[in-house]
Coordinates of C-alpha atoms in Angstrom, one line a residue:
Chain A
M1 CA -29.2 -49.0 -30.5
E2 CA -27.2 -46.7 -30.7
Y3 CA -27.5 -43.8 -27.8
I4 CA -25.7 -39.8 -27.9
M5 CA -26.4 -39.9 -24.3
E6 CA -27.2 -41.9 -21.5
L7 CA -28.0 -40.7 -17.7
K8 CA -27.9 -43.7 -14.9
N9 CA -28.5 -43.2 -11.4
I10 CA -28.8 -39.7 -11.6
N11 CA -29.0 -38.1 -8.2
K12 CA -28.7 -34.3 -7.2
T13 CA -28.9 -33.3 -3.9
Y14 CA -28.6 -29.6 -2.9
V15 CA -27.9 -28.4 1.0
K16 CA -29.2 -25.3 2.3
N17 CA -27.6 -24.1 5.2
N18 CA -25.5 -26.7 5.7
K19 CA -29.0 -28.5 7.2
E20 CA -31.3 -28.9 5.2
K21 CA -30.8 -31.2 2.2
L22 CA -33.3 -30.1 -0.6
E23 CA -33.6 -33.4 -4.0
A24 CA -34.0 -31.9 -6.7
V25 CA -33.0 -35.3 -8.7
S26 CA -33.7 -38.5 -7.6
D27 CA -32.6 -42.4 -9.6
F28 CA -33.2 -40.7 -12.7
T29 CA -32.2 -42.6 -15.4
A30 CA -32.9 -42.3 -19.1
S31 CA -30.9 -42.7 -22.7
F32 CA -31.8 -40.6 -26.0
E33 CA -31.4 -41.7 -29.3
K34 CA -30.0 -39.6 -32.1
G35 CA -32.3 -37.7 -34.7
K36 CA -35.2 -37.3 -32.2
L37 CA -36.7 -34.7 -30.4
Y38 CA -38.0 -34.9 -26.9
T39 CA -39.4 -33.3 -24.2
I40 CA -39.4 -33.1 -20.7
V41 CA -42.3 -32.0 -18.6
G42 CA -43.6 -31.8 -14.8
H43 CA -44.6 -29.1 -12.8
S44 CA -42.3 -26.4 -11.3
G45 CA -39.6 -27.8 -8.9
A46 CA -39.7 -30.7 -10.5
G47 CA -36.6 -30.9 -11.1
K48 CA -36.5 -30.8 -15.2
S49 CA -34.0 -27.6 -15.2
T50 CA -31.4 -29.6 -12.8
I51 CA -31.1 -32.5 -15.2
L52 CA -31.5 -30.8 -18.1
S53 CA -28.3 -29.0 -16.6
I54 CA -26.1 -32.0 -15.7
M55 CA -27.2 -33.1 -19.2
G56 CA -25.3 -30.5 -20.7
V57 CA -22.9 -30.7 -18.1
M58 CA -23.5 -27.5 -16.8
D59 CA -23.8 -29.1 -13.4
K60 CA -22.6 -31.8 -11.8
P61 CA -24.7 -34.6 -10.3
T62 CA -24.4 -35.9 -6.3
S63 CA -24.1 -39.0 -7.8
G64 CA -24.7 -41.5 -11.1
E65 CA -23.2 -41.5 -14.3
I66 CA -23.4 -39.6 -17.6
Y67 CA -22.2 -40.7 -20.9
L68 CA -22.2 -38.6 -23.7
N69 CA -21.1 -40.2 -27.2
G70 CA -20.0 -42.9 -25.2
V71 CA -17.9 -40.8 -23.4
K72 CA -18.0 -40.5 -19.5
V73 CA -18.3 -37.4 -18.4
E74 CA -17.4 -38.1 -14.6
S75 CA -14.0 -39.1 -15.5
L76 CA -13.5 -35.6 -17.3
S77 CA -11.3 -32.9 -16.1
S78 CA -13.2 -29.3 -16.0
G79 CA -11.1 -28.1 -19.1
E80 CA -12.2 -31.3 -21.2
M81 CA -15.6 -31.0 -19.9
A82 CA -15.7 -27.7 -21.2
D83 CA -14.6 -29.0 -24.6
L84 CA -17.1 -31.9 -24.7
R85 CA -19.5 -29.2 -23.5
M86 CA -18.7 -27.3 -26.9
K87 CA -18.1 -29.7 -29.2
T88 CA -21.9 -32.0 -28.0
V89 CA -23.6 -29.3 -26.8
G90 CA -25.8 -26.4 -27.7
F91 CA -27.4 -25.0 -25.1
V92 CA -31.5 -22.5 -25.8
F93 CA -32.6 -21.0 -22.7
Q94 CA -35.5 -19.5 -21.9
H95 CA -34.2 -15.8 -21.3
Y96 CA -31.8 -16.4 -24.8
Y97 CA -29.1 -14.8 -22.8
L98 CA -27.5 -12.8 -25.9
N99 CA -25.2 -10.8 -24.8
P100 CA -26.6 -6.9 -25.3
K101 CA -23.3 -4.7 -26.1
K102 CA -22.8 -7.3 -29.1
T103 CA -24.1 -7.4 -32.5
V104 CA -26.1 -10.4 -33.0
A105 CA -23.5 -11.5 -35.6
D106 CA -20.4 -11.1 -32.5
N107 CA -23.3 -13.0 -30.3
I108 CA -22.4 -16.0 -32.7
I109 CA -18.6 -15.6 -33.3
L110 CA -18.3 -15.6 -28.9
A111 CA -19.3 -19.5 -29.8
L112 CA -17.1 -19.4 -33.0
K113 CA -14.4 -18.1 -31.1
A114 CA -14.5 -20.9 -28.1
N115 CA -13.6 -23.6 -30.2
P116 CA -10.3 -23.4 -31.6
E117 CA -10.5 -25.4 -34.5
N118 CA -13.0 -22.6 -36.3
I119 CA -10.8 -20.6 -39.0
K120 CA -10.8 -16.8 -37.5
S121 CA -11.7 -15.9 -41.7
Q122 CA -14.4 -18.2 -41.9
Y123 CA -16.2 -16.6 -38.7
R124 CA -18.5 -14.1 -40.7
E125 CA -19.4 -16.3 -43.4
K126 CA -20.4 -18.7 -40.9
T127 CA -22.5 -16.6 -38.8
I128 CA -24.1 -15.1 -41.7
E129 CA -24.9 -19.2 -43.2
L130 CA -26.4 -20.0 -39.5
L131 CA -28.3 -16.7 -39.3
K132 CA -29.5 -17.6 -42.6
K133 CA -30.6 -20.9 -42.2
F134 CA -33.1 -19.1 -39.2
S135 CA -34.1 -16.2 -41.7
V136 CA -32.6 -14.0 -38.9
D137 CA -29.4 -13.1 -41.3
K138 CA -30.8 -9.6 -42.1
Y139 CA -30.4 -8.4 -37.7
A140 CA -26.5 -9.9 -38.1
D141 CA -25.3 -6.1 -37.3
S142 CA -28.4 -5.1 -35.2
Y143 CA -28.5 -5.3 -31.0
P144 CA -30.5 -8.2 -30.0
D145 CA -32.9 -5.5 -28.2
E146 CA -33.5 -4.5 -31.0
L147 CA -35.5 -8.0 -32.5
S148 CA -38.3 -9.5 -30.8
G149 CA -38.7 -12.5 -28.9
G150 CA -39.2 -14.9 -32.2
E151 CA -36.2 -13.7 -33.5
Q152 CA -33.7 -13.6 -30.7
Q153 CA -34.9 -17.5 -29.8
R154 CA -33.6 -18.3 -33.5
V155 CA -30.5 -16.3 -33.0
C156 CA -30.5 -18.5 -29.7
V157 CA -31.0 -21.7 -32.1
A158 CA -28.5 -20.7 -34.1
R159 CA -25.8 -20.1 -31.4
A160 CA -26.6 -23.1 -30.3
L161 CA -25.7 -24.8 -33.6
A162 CA -22.4 -22.5 -33.9
N163 CA -20.3 -25.8 -33.1
S164 CA -22.2 -28.0 -34.6
P165 CA -23.1 -30.1 -31.6
D166 CA -25.4 -33.5 -31.9
I167 CA -27.7 -32.6 -29.4
I168 CA -29.4 -29.0 -28.3
L169 CA -30.9 -29.2 -24.8
A170 CA -33.3 -26.0 -24.6
D171 CA -34.7 -24.9 -21.3
E172 CA -38.5 -23.6 -21.8
P173 CA -37.3 -22.1 -25.1
T174 CA -41.0 -20.8 -26.2
G175 CA -41.9 -19.9 -22.2
N176 CA -41.4 -16.3 -23.9
L177 CA -43.1 -16.4 -27.1
D178 CA -46.6 -16.4 -28.1
G179 CA -48.3 -18.9 -30.3
E180 CA -46.9 -18.2 -33.7
N181 CA -43.6 -18.1 -32.4
E182 CA -43.6 -21.2 -30.5
K183 CA -44.7 -23.2 -33.8
V184 CA -41.7 -21.1 -35.7
I185 CA -39.1 -22.2 -33.1
M186 CA -40.6 -25.9 -32.6
E187 CA -40.5 -26.5 -36.2
Y188 CA -36.8 -25.3 -36.4
M189 CA -36.1 -28.0 -33.4
K190 CA -38.3 -30.6 -35.6
K191 CA -36.2 -29.5 -38.8
L192 CA -32.6 -30.0 -36.3
T193 CA -33.8 -33.8 -35.7
T194 CA -34.0 -34.8 -39.4
E195 CA -30.5 -33.4 -39.7
G196 CA -29.5 -36.4 -37.1
K197 CA -29.3 -33.9 -33.8
T198 CA -30.7 -34.7 -30.9
V199 CA -32.5 -32.0 -29.1
I200 CA -34.1 -32.1 -26.0
I201 CA -36.4 -30.0 -24.4
V202 CA -37.5 -29.1 -20.8
T203 CA -41.2 -27.6 -21.4
H204 CA -44.9 -27.1 -19.5
S205 CA -46.4 -26.5 -22.9
E206 CA -48.7 -28.8 -24.7
K207 CA -48.0 -27.7 -27.9
V208 CA -44.2 -27.8 -27.4
M209 CA -45.2 -31.7 -26.3
E210 CA -46.8 -32.4 -29.4
Y211 CA -43.6 -32.1 -31.5
A212 CA -41.9 -34.5 -29.5
D213 CA -41.2 -38.3 -30.0
V214 CA -40.5 -38.8 -26.9
V215 CA -42.2 -37.4 -23.3
I216 CA -40.4 -37.4 -20.3
R217 CA -42.5 -36.8 -17.3
M218 CA -40.8 -35.7 -13.9
E219 CA -42.3 -35.2 -10.2
N220 CA -40.5 -34.5 -7.4
G221 CA -37.5 -35.1 -9.4
K222 CA -38.3 -38.2 -10.3
K223 CA -39.1 -39.8 -13.7
V224 CA -42.0 -40.9 -13.9
R225 CA -42.4 -42.2 -17.7
Chain B
M1 CA -25.6 1.8 -29.4
R2 CA -25.9 0.4 -26.3
K3 CA -22.5 -1.0 -26.8
K4 CA -20.9 2.3 -27.5
R5 CA -22.7 4.0 -24.6
N6 CA -21.0 1.4 -22.2
K7 CA -18.0 1.9 -23.5
G8 CA -18.0 5.2 -23.8
I9 CA -18.9 5.5 -20.2
S10 CA -15.8 3.1 -19.3
K11 CA -13.7 5.9 -21.1
V12 CA -15.0 8.7 -19.3
I13 CA -14.4 7.4 -16.4
V14 CA -10.7 6.6 -17.0
L15 CA -10.1 9.9 -18.6
M16 CA -11.4 11.8 -15.2
T17 CA -9.1 9.7 -13.2
I18 CA -6.1 10.7 -15.6
S19 CA -7.6 14.0 -15.7
L20 CA -7.1 14.5 -12.2
S21 CA -4.3 13.2 -12.1
M22 CA -2.8 15.0 -14.4
L23 CA -4.6 17.8 -13.1
M24 CA -2.5 17.8 -9.5
L25 CA 0.6 17.4 -11.3
V26 CA -0.2 20.4 -13.7
N27 CA -1.3 22.5 -10.4
N28 CA 1.9 21.4 -8.2
T29 CA 3.7 22.4 -11.3
F30 CA 2.2 26.1 -11.6
E31 CA 2.7 26.3 -8.1
I32 CA 6.4 25.8 -8.2
I33 CA 6.7 27.6 -11.3
S34 CA 4.5 29.9 -10.0
S35 CA 6.5 30.7 -6.7
T36 CA 9.5 30.6 -9.1
F37 CA 8.1 33.4 -10.6
N38 CA 6.2 35.9 -8.8
G39 CA 7.7 35.2 -5.0
L40 CA 11.7 35.1 -5.4
E41 CA 12.7 36.8 -2.2
N42 CA 9.6 35.3 -0.1
T43 CA 9.9 32.0 -1.1
V44 CA 13.7 32.1 0.2
L45 CA 12.6 33.7 3.5
S46 CA 10.5 31.3 4.1
R47 CA 11.9 28.4 2.7
R48 CA 15.0 29.2 4.9
L49 CA 13.2 29.7 8.4
E50 CA 15.0 32.1 10.6
V51 CA 15.8 33.0 13.8
Q52 CA 14.8 36.5 14.5
M53 CA 16.2 38.7 17.3
D54 CA 14.5 42.2 17.8
W55 CA 15.8 44.9 19.8
E56 CA 15.8 48.6 20.5
E57 CA 19.1 49.3 20.8
Y58 CA 21.1 51.2 18.5
Y59 CA 23.0 49.8 15.3
E60 CA 26.5 49.0 17.9
I61 CA 24.8 46.4 20.0
G62 CA 23.6 44.9 16.9
E63 CA 27.2 44.9 14.7
E64 CA 28.9 43.4 17.6
V65 CA 26.2 40.6 17.3
F66 CA 26.1 40.7 13.5
N67 CA 29.6 40.2 13.9
K68 CA 29.8 37.3 16.4
L69 CA 27.3 35.4 14.6
S70 CA 28.8 35.8 11.3
S71 CA 31.9 34.5 12.4
F72 CA 30.0 31.6 14.6
E73 CA 30.2 28.7 12.9
N74 CA 27.5 26.4 11.9
D75 CA 27.0 23.9 8.9
H76 CA 23.7 25.7 9.1
I77 CA 23.9 29.2 9.1
L78 CA 24.3 30.4 5.4
G79 CA 23.8 33.8 5.9
V80 CA 23.1 36.5 8.4
Y81 CA 21.2 39.6 8.2
L82 CA 21.9 42.6 10.1
G83 CA 18.3 44.8 9.6
G84 CA 17.5 48.0 10.1
Y85 CA 17.7 52.0 8.8
T86 CA 20.4 52.2 6.3
E87 CA 22.0 53.8 3.7
G88 CA 22.4 51.1 0.7
I89 CA 25.3 51.9 -2.0
I90 CA 23.5 51.4 -4.7
D91 CA 20.0 51.9 -4.2
G92 CA 20.1 55.3 -1.7
N93 CA 18.0 55.0 1.5
N94 CA 16.2 51.3 2.4
E95 CA 15.3 49.3 4.8
C96 CA 17.9 46.9 4.2
G97 CA 21.1 45.7 6.1
V98 CA 24.3 43.9 6.3
T99 CA 24.8 40.7 5.5
Y100 CA 26.8 37.5 5.9
I101 CA 26.7 34.8 3.5
S102 CA 28.5 31.4 4.5
E103 CA 31.7 30.9 2.4
K104 CA 30.0 27.9 1.0
V105 CA 26.9 29.4 -0.5
L106 CA 29.0 32.2 -2.1
E107 CA 31.2 29.7 -3.6
E108 CA 28.5 27.3 -4.8
Y109 CA 27.1 30.5 -6.3
M110 CA 29.9 32.1 -7.9
N111 CA 30.9 28.0 -8.9
K112 CA 27.9 27.8 -10.8
K113 CA 27.7 30.6 -12.8
N114 CA 31.4 30.6 -13.4
F115 CA 32.4 34.3 -11.6
K116 CA 35.7 34.7 -11.1
L117 CA 36.3 38.2 -10.2
K118 CA 39.3 40.1 -10.0
D119 CA 40.1 43.2 -7.9
N120 CA 38.2 46.2 -8.8
E121 CA 35.2 43.8 -10.3
V122 CA 31.8 43.5 -9.1
I123 CA 28.4 41.3 -9.9
L124 CA 25.5 43.4 -9.3
P125 CA 21.5 42.2 -8.8
K126 CA 20.0 41.4 -11.4
Y127 CA 17.0 43.6 -10.2
E128 CA 17.2 46.6 -8.1
N129 CA 15.2 47.1 -5.7
V130 CA 13.3 51.3 -6.3
A131 CA 10.3 52.0 -4.7
G132 CA 9.4 48.4 -3.5
E133 CA 9.1 47.6 -7.7
Y134 CA 11.4 45.7 -9.0
I135 CA 13.1 46.4 -12.6
E136 CA 15.3 44.8 -14.3
R137 CA 18.7 45.8 -15.1
K138 CA 19.5 45.1 -19.3
E139 CA 22.5 43.7 -19.0
E140 CA 24.1 45.9 -21.9
E141 CA 23.9 48.5 -19.5
Y142 CA 25.8 47.0 -17.4
I143 CA 28.1 44.4 -17.8
G144 CA 31.7 45.3 -18.7
K145 CA 31.0 48.9 -18.0
N146 CA 32.3 51.0 -14.6
I147 CA 30.6 52.1 -12.4
E148 CA 31.3 54.6 -9.6
Y149 CA 29.9 54.0 -6.1
T150 CA 30.1 56.3 -3.1
V151 CA 29.7 55.0 -0.1
Y152 CA 28.4 56.6 3.1
K153 CA 29.4 56.7 6.6
K154 CA 26.6 57.8 8.6
Q155 CA 24.9 58.6 11.6
Y156 CA 21.8 58.1 12.5
T157 CA 20.0 59.3 15.7
Y158 CA 16.8 60.2 17.4
E159 CA 16.3 63.3 19.4
S160 CA 13.3 62.7 20.8
E161 CA 11.8 59.4 21.4
I162 CA 8.3 60.4 19.7
Q163 CA 10.2 61.1 16.6
Q164 CA 9.6 58.2 13.8
S165 CA 12.4 58.5 11.1
P166 CA 15.6 58.8 12.6
T167 CA 17.4 62.8 12.0
E168 CA 21.0 61.7 9.3
E169 CA 24.2 63.0 9.6
I170 CA 27.2 62.1 6.9
L171 CA 30.4 61.3 8.6
D172 CA 32.1 60.6 5.7
E173 CA 32.5 59.1 1.9
K174 CA 34.2 57.4 -0.2
V175 CA 33.9 56.9 -4.2
Y176 CA 35.1 53.9 -5.5
T177 CA 34.9 52.7 -9.1
L178 CA 34.2 49.0 -10.0
K179 CA 34.2 46.7 -13.1
V180 CA 30.6 45.3 -14.0
V181 CA 31.2 41.6 -14.7
G182 CA 28.5 39.6 -14.1
L183 CA 24.4 40.3 -12.6
Y184 CA 22.9 37.9 -10.6
D185 CA 19.3 36.9 -9.6
N186 CA 17.5 39.2 -7.8
A187 CA 16.4 36.3 -5.3
K188 CA 20.4 36.2 -4.5
S189 CA 19.7 39.9 -3.1
A190 CA 17.5 38.5 -0.5
L191 CA 21.1 36.8 1.3
G192 CA 22.8 40.6 0.4
G193 CA 23.7 43.2 -1.7
I194 CA 26.4 43.5 -4.0
I195 CA 29.2 41.1 -4.9
V196 CA 32.8 42.8 -5.0
S197 CA 36.2 41.5 -5.6
E198 CA 38.9 40.3 -2.1
K199 CA 41.0 44.1 -2.9
N200 CA 37.9 46.0 -3.0
L201 CA 35.9 44.0 0.0
M202 CA 38.8 45.3 1.9
E203 CA 39.4 48.9 0.9
M204 CA 35.0 49.0 2.0
K205 CA 35.4 46.7 5.1
D206 CA 38.4 49.7 6.3
F207 CA 35.8 51.6 5.6
S208 CA 33.0 50.8 6.8
K209 CA 31.9 49.7 10.1
P210 CA 28.9 47.1 10.1
G211 CA 29.8 43.0 8.9
Q212 CA 33.3 43.1 9.0
S213 CA 34.0 39.5 9.4
D214 CA 36.9 37.9 8.0
N215 CA 34.8 35.5 5.9
T216 CA 32.6 38.5 4.7
K217 CA 32.5 38.7 0.9
V218 CA 28.8 39.4 0.1
Y219 CA 29.1 43.5 1.8
M220 CA 26.0 46.1 1.3
V221 CA 28.3 48.8 2.9
S222 CA 26.1 51.4 4.7
D223 CA 26.0 52.4 8.6
L224 CA 22.7 51.1 10.0
T225 CA 20.3 51.8 13.3
A226 CA 19.9 47.4 13.7
V227 CA 16.7 46.9 15.2
H228 CA 17.4 43.1 13.9
V229 CA 18.9 40.3 13.0
Y230 CA 18.5 37.5 10.9
I231 CA 19.9 34.2 10.7
T232 CA 19.1 32.8 7.5
I233 CA 19.6 28.8 8.0
D234 CA 20.0 26.2 5.6
E235 CA 16.9 23.7 6.3
Y236 CA 13.4 24.0 8.6
K237 CA 14.3 21.3 10.1
N238 CA 17.7 22.7 11.6
A239 CA 16.3 25.9 12.7
E240 CA 16.1 24.6 16.9
E241 CA 19.6 23.1 16.7
V242 CA 21.2 26.3 15.4
K243 CA 19.0 28.5 17.9
E244 CA 20.4 26.3 20.7
S245 CA 23.7 27.1 19.7
V246 CA 23.3 30.6 18.9
D247 CA 21.0 31.1 22.4
T248 CA 24.3 30.8 24.4
I249 CA 25.5 34.4 22.2
L250 CA 23.0 35.8 22.3
K251 CA 22.3 35.7 26.2
E252 CA 26.0 37.7 26.9
Y253 CA 23.7 40.7 25.1
G254 CA 20.7 39.7 27.0
L255 CA 19.1 38.9 23.7
D256 CA 16.9 36.4 23.3
A257 CA 16.1 34.6 19.5
S258 CA 12.5 33.5 18.3
T259 CA 11.9 31.3 15.0
H260 CA 9.4 32.3 12.8
E261 CA 9.0 32.2 9.0
F262 CA 10.2 36.0 7.9
G263 CA 9.2 38.0 4.5
A264 CA 6.2 36.2 3.5
T265 CA 3.4 38.6 2.5
D266 CA -0.2 38.2 3.6
E267 CA -1.5 37.7 -0.3
F268 CA 1.9 35.0 -0.5
H269 CA 0.3 32.9 2.3
S270 CA -3.1 33.3 1.1
L271 CA -2.0 32.2 -2.4
R272 CA -0.4 29.1 -0.6
A273 CA -3.5 28.4 1.5
I274 CA -5.4 28.8 -2.3
K275 CA -3.1 26.1 -3.7
L276 CA -3.3 24.0 -0.5
L277 CA -6.4 23.3 -0.8
A278 CA -6.8 23.5 -4.4
N279 CA -4.3 20.4 -3.9
I280 CA -6.6 18.7 -1.5
A281 CA -9.5 18.9 -3.1
A282 CA -8.1 17.4 -6.7
S283 CA -6.2 14.2 -4.0
F284 CA -10.0 13.9 -2.7
L285 CA -11.5 13.9 -6.1
L286 CA -8.8 11.7 -7.9
V287 CA -9.8 9.1 -4.6
C288 CA -13.6 9.9 -5.8
A289 CA -13.1 9.3 -9.0
T290 CA -10.5 6.0 -8.5
L291 CA -13.4 4.9 -6.3
S292 CA -16.0 5.1 -8.2
L293 CA -14.1 3.4 -11.2
F294 CA -13.0 0.2 -8.4
S295 CA -17.0 0.3 -7.8
Y296 CA -18.4 0.7 -11.3
I297 CA -15.5 -1.8 -12.7
K298 CA -17.0 -3.9 -9.8
D299 CA -20.6 -3.5 -10.8
M300 CA -20.3 -3.9 -14.6
M301 CA -18.4 -7.5 -13.4
N302 CA -21.2 -8.3 -11.2
R303 CA -23.6 -7.4 -14.6
R304 CA -21.3 -9.6 -16.7
K305 CA -21.7 -12.2 -14.2
Q306 CA -24.2 -13.7 -16.5
E307 CA -22.2 -12.9 -19.8
F308 CA -19.4 -15.2 -18.4
G309 CA -22.1 -18.0 -17.5
I310 CA -23.0 -17.9 -21.3
M311 CA -19.5 -18.0 -21.9
K312 CA -19.4 -21.1 -19.9
A313 CA -22.0 -22.8 -21.0
I314 CA -20.8 -22.7 -24.9
G315 CA -18.3 -24.0 -24.1
Y316 CA -15.3 -21.2 -22.8
K317 CA -12.8 -22.3 -20.2
T318 CA -11.9 -20.6 -17.5
S319 CA -8.8 -19.4 -19.2
G320 CA -10.5 -18.4 -22.1
I321 CA -12.4 -16.5 -20.3
C322 CA -8.8 -14.8 -18.3
K323 CA -7.4 -14.2 -21.7
T324 CA -10.8 -12.1 -22.6
L325 CA -10.7 -10.4 -19.0
I326 CA -6.9 -9.7 -19.2
K327 CA -6.8 -8.5 -22.8
E328 CA -9.2 -5.6 -21.5
L329 CA -8.2 -5.1 -19.1
V330 CA -4.6 -4.2 -20.8
L331 CA -7.0 -2.5 -23.5
E332 CA -8.8 -0.3 -21.0
I333 CA -6.9 0.6 -18.1
V334 CA -3.5 -0.6 -18.1
I335 CA -2.3 1.0 -21.3
P336 CA -4.0 4.6 -20.6
L337 CA -3.3 5.2 -17.2
G338 CA 0.7 3.5 -18.2
T339 CA 0.7 6.3 -21.2
A340 CA -0.9 8.5 -18.9
F341 CA 2.0 7.6 -16.0
I342 CA 5.2 8.0 -17.8
L343 CA 3.8 10.9 -19.4
G344 CA 3.1 12.8 -15.8
I345 CA 6.6 11.6 -15.0
A346 CA 8.2 13.3 -17.9
A347 CA 6.3 16.5 -16.9
V348 CA 7.0 16.2 -13.9
V349 CA 11.6 15.5 -14.8
A350 CA 11.2 18.2 -18.0
A351 CA 9.7 20.6 -15.4
D352 CA 12.0 19.9 -12.6
I353 CA 14.5 20.2 -15.8
F354 CA 13.6 23.7 -17.0
L355 CA 13.5 24.9 -13.2
K356 CA 17.1 24.4 -12.9
N357 CA 18.5 25.4 -15.6
N358 CA 16.9 29.0 -15.4
F359 CA 16.1 29.8 -11.7
D360 CA 19.2 29.5 -9.6
I361 CA 15.9 30.0 -7.0
Y362 CA 15.0 26.5 -7.5
E363 CA 16.3 24.7 -5.7
Y364 CA 15.6 26.7 -2.5
A365 CA 11.9 26.9 -4.0
M366 CA 9.7 26.4 -1.2
F367 CA 8.1 23.2 -2.9
D368 CA 9.6 20.0 -3.8
I369 CA 9.0 19.3 -7.7
K370 CA 10.1 16.0 -7.3
L371 CA 7.9 14.8 -4.2
Y372 CA 5.0 16.2 -5.7
G373 CA 6.9 13.7 -8.9
N374 CA 6.3 10.9 -6.6
I375 CA 3.1 11.4 -5.3
A376 CA 1.7 11.8 -8.4
A377 CA 3.6 8.8 -9.4
L378 CA 1.3 7.0 -6.4
V379 CA -1.3 8.2 -6.9
F380 CA -1.3 7.1 -10.5
G381 CA -0.4 3.8 -9.1
I382 CA -3.6 4.2 -7.1
A383 CA -5.7 5.0 -10.0
A384 CA -4.4 1.7 -11.9
G385 CA -3.7 -0.4 -8.9
L386 CA -7.9 -0.3 -8.1
P387 CA -9.1 -1.5 -11.1
I388 CA -6.4 -4.0 -11.9
L389 CA -7.6 -5.6 -8.5
G390 CA -11.3 -4.9 -9.1
Y391 CA -10.4 -7.0 -12.2
T392 CA -8.4 -9.9 -10.1
L393 CA -10.6 -10.3 -7.6
T394 CA -13.7 -10.6 -10.3
I395 CA -11.9 -13.0 -12.5
I396 CA -11.3 -14.9 -9.1
K397 CA -15.3 -14.7 -8.2
I398 CA -16.1 -15.4 -11.4
N399 CA -13.9 -18.4 -12.5
R400 CA -15.1 -20.1 -8.9
L401 CA -18.6 -19.9 -10.2
E402 CA -20.3 -22.7 -12.1
P403 CA -21.9 -22.1 -15.3
M404 CA -25.5 -22.2 -14.3
E405 CA -24.9 -20.6 -10.8
A406 CA -23.6 -17.8 -13.3
L407 CA -26.8 -17.6 -15.4
K408 CA -28.9 -17.1 -13.0

């Protein structure tokens, strides 16, 4: 079986005021296959977002091993990690985190610029292509706050795909959306798996879980199922 | 829209800082030009702190003191002025006196004007004092023409203690015919009367009493009732040193010297005070604007923490974010302020050259444009340095952040 990502015995402990220790993730082991949609569910404080950050190489585990496309992450320098993150992982956030001072197109271009392999003259064309895929191309020259929540989230998904990553990590991507928009976003997410992408979503929503191929439950920082 | 608004605010703040810096610079330049145009004499007299001696005796003692001081060797003494009620050879009655200018000052002036006097030649002041007003002489009316000077020897006497103006009696008079070869700026007349050729000078000296020093070449011939002697010195800082030396001479006559700023009118003092306040206000505003700019940048960077978090999340390396920030810093801060800095310095240098070429008095001006230029440069430096520091600190801070931390 080919895994796009493997996490082995991941622990993450936060130390408060140099004394109090908070174990956010404890002995988390999981493997993720290509082309599947995973949801990580659990109560608030269960460690879902922490494990998602660790998967996306945005946060370092206290101990444990992470393999992304067969590469052991801990052995990489911060520059190599940034490269790996850019090429392998795309992020979708609950609060979108689109730069309000840039147009929709410029937000996508910002992601394209991060990859030196992208050709400058093709930025715009590639951006429009991505936006078209999520039916928001007509907003290319608008600013994010001129778009609805659902539209912003679609832009966010488009941005996550800018550098053709193998894995999409989404932290409560539908948390701010109504039922209709939640459905639209999840259908897009599901569609991505048909293109061979692995989608991992942290969620509270039962409806989102319905789209999952695999549901991972967490409690008190531990994987329970 | 927001993008435009934010960029606009940033530019307004940067431009405000530059404008205020320029305001200060222009204000100082204006100050110098204004003093040069409007207060030449006062400026000179104020610049050259004088040692003043007052007495109520008649001219004999003043003349003696004057002669002694005129021949007194001190590198800091530029001139000695014997003031009182007098009869000038050019302007008739006035309250001038006899002036001695040191060889050093005179030579410097003559060289600058390229004046080489022959016998029977004279250099007149460009302006003459008539009824307290300055009227410009027309050069063509005077240069190359002969002018007759009548030198009077008068005796002024007070017949009673309550008499306010002395009674005058002409004891003798002599007419000189001199050819006008040049005109000099009236500011120099603050130092004395006409400049005559050596031969005429000797003749005049023979005729009149005051100012008969061997070094005396600038001479206003008249009798006078002396009421004060001023010693014009090169710099304020040398006043005490000169005073100490002069005191030894004055003690012989039982006189005390006092130092004071002479000649500055109330209006001049007010003007100077207003300008000083304007400078303080401009500097204060400039500092406030600069601090606002600094805090704005700091605040902007804190607000942009999330933006940098996103950049890190989408794969930007630390160096990539730094590059973006440095590009921004150069375009929005360094280039505008650098340009303003160069323009400011160019303005100072240009004003300096212009004033130097057009106003002999400029070198004696109360305000030193180069000093103010340096202050302006320093202010520009601070104005540019603070935002650069703000950016640098923010870059260091942001680089230490983990992407998730930045996004929180």
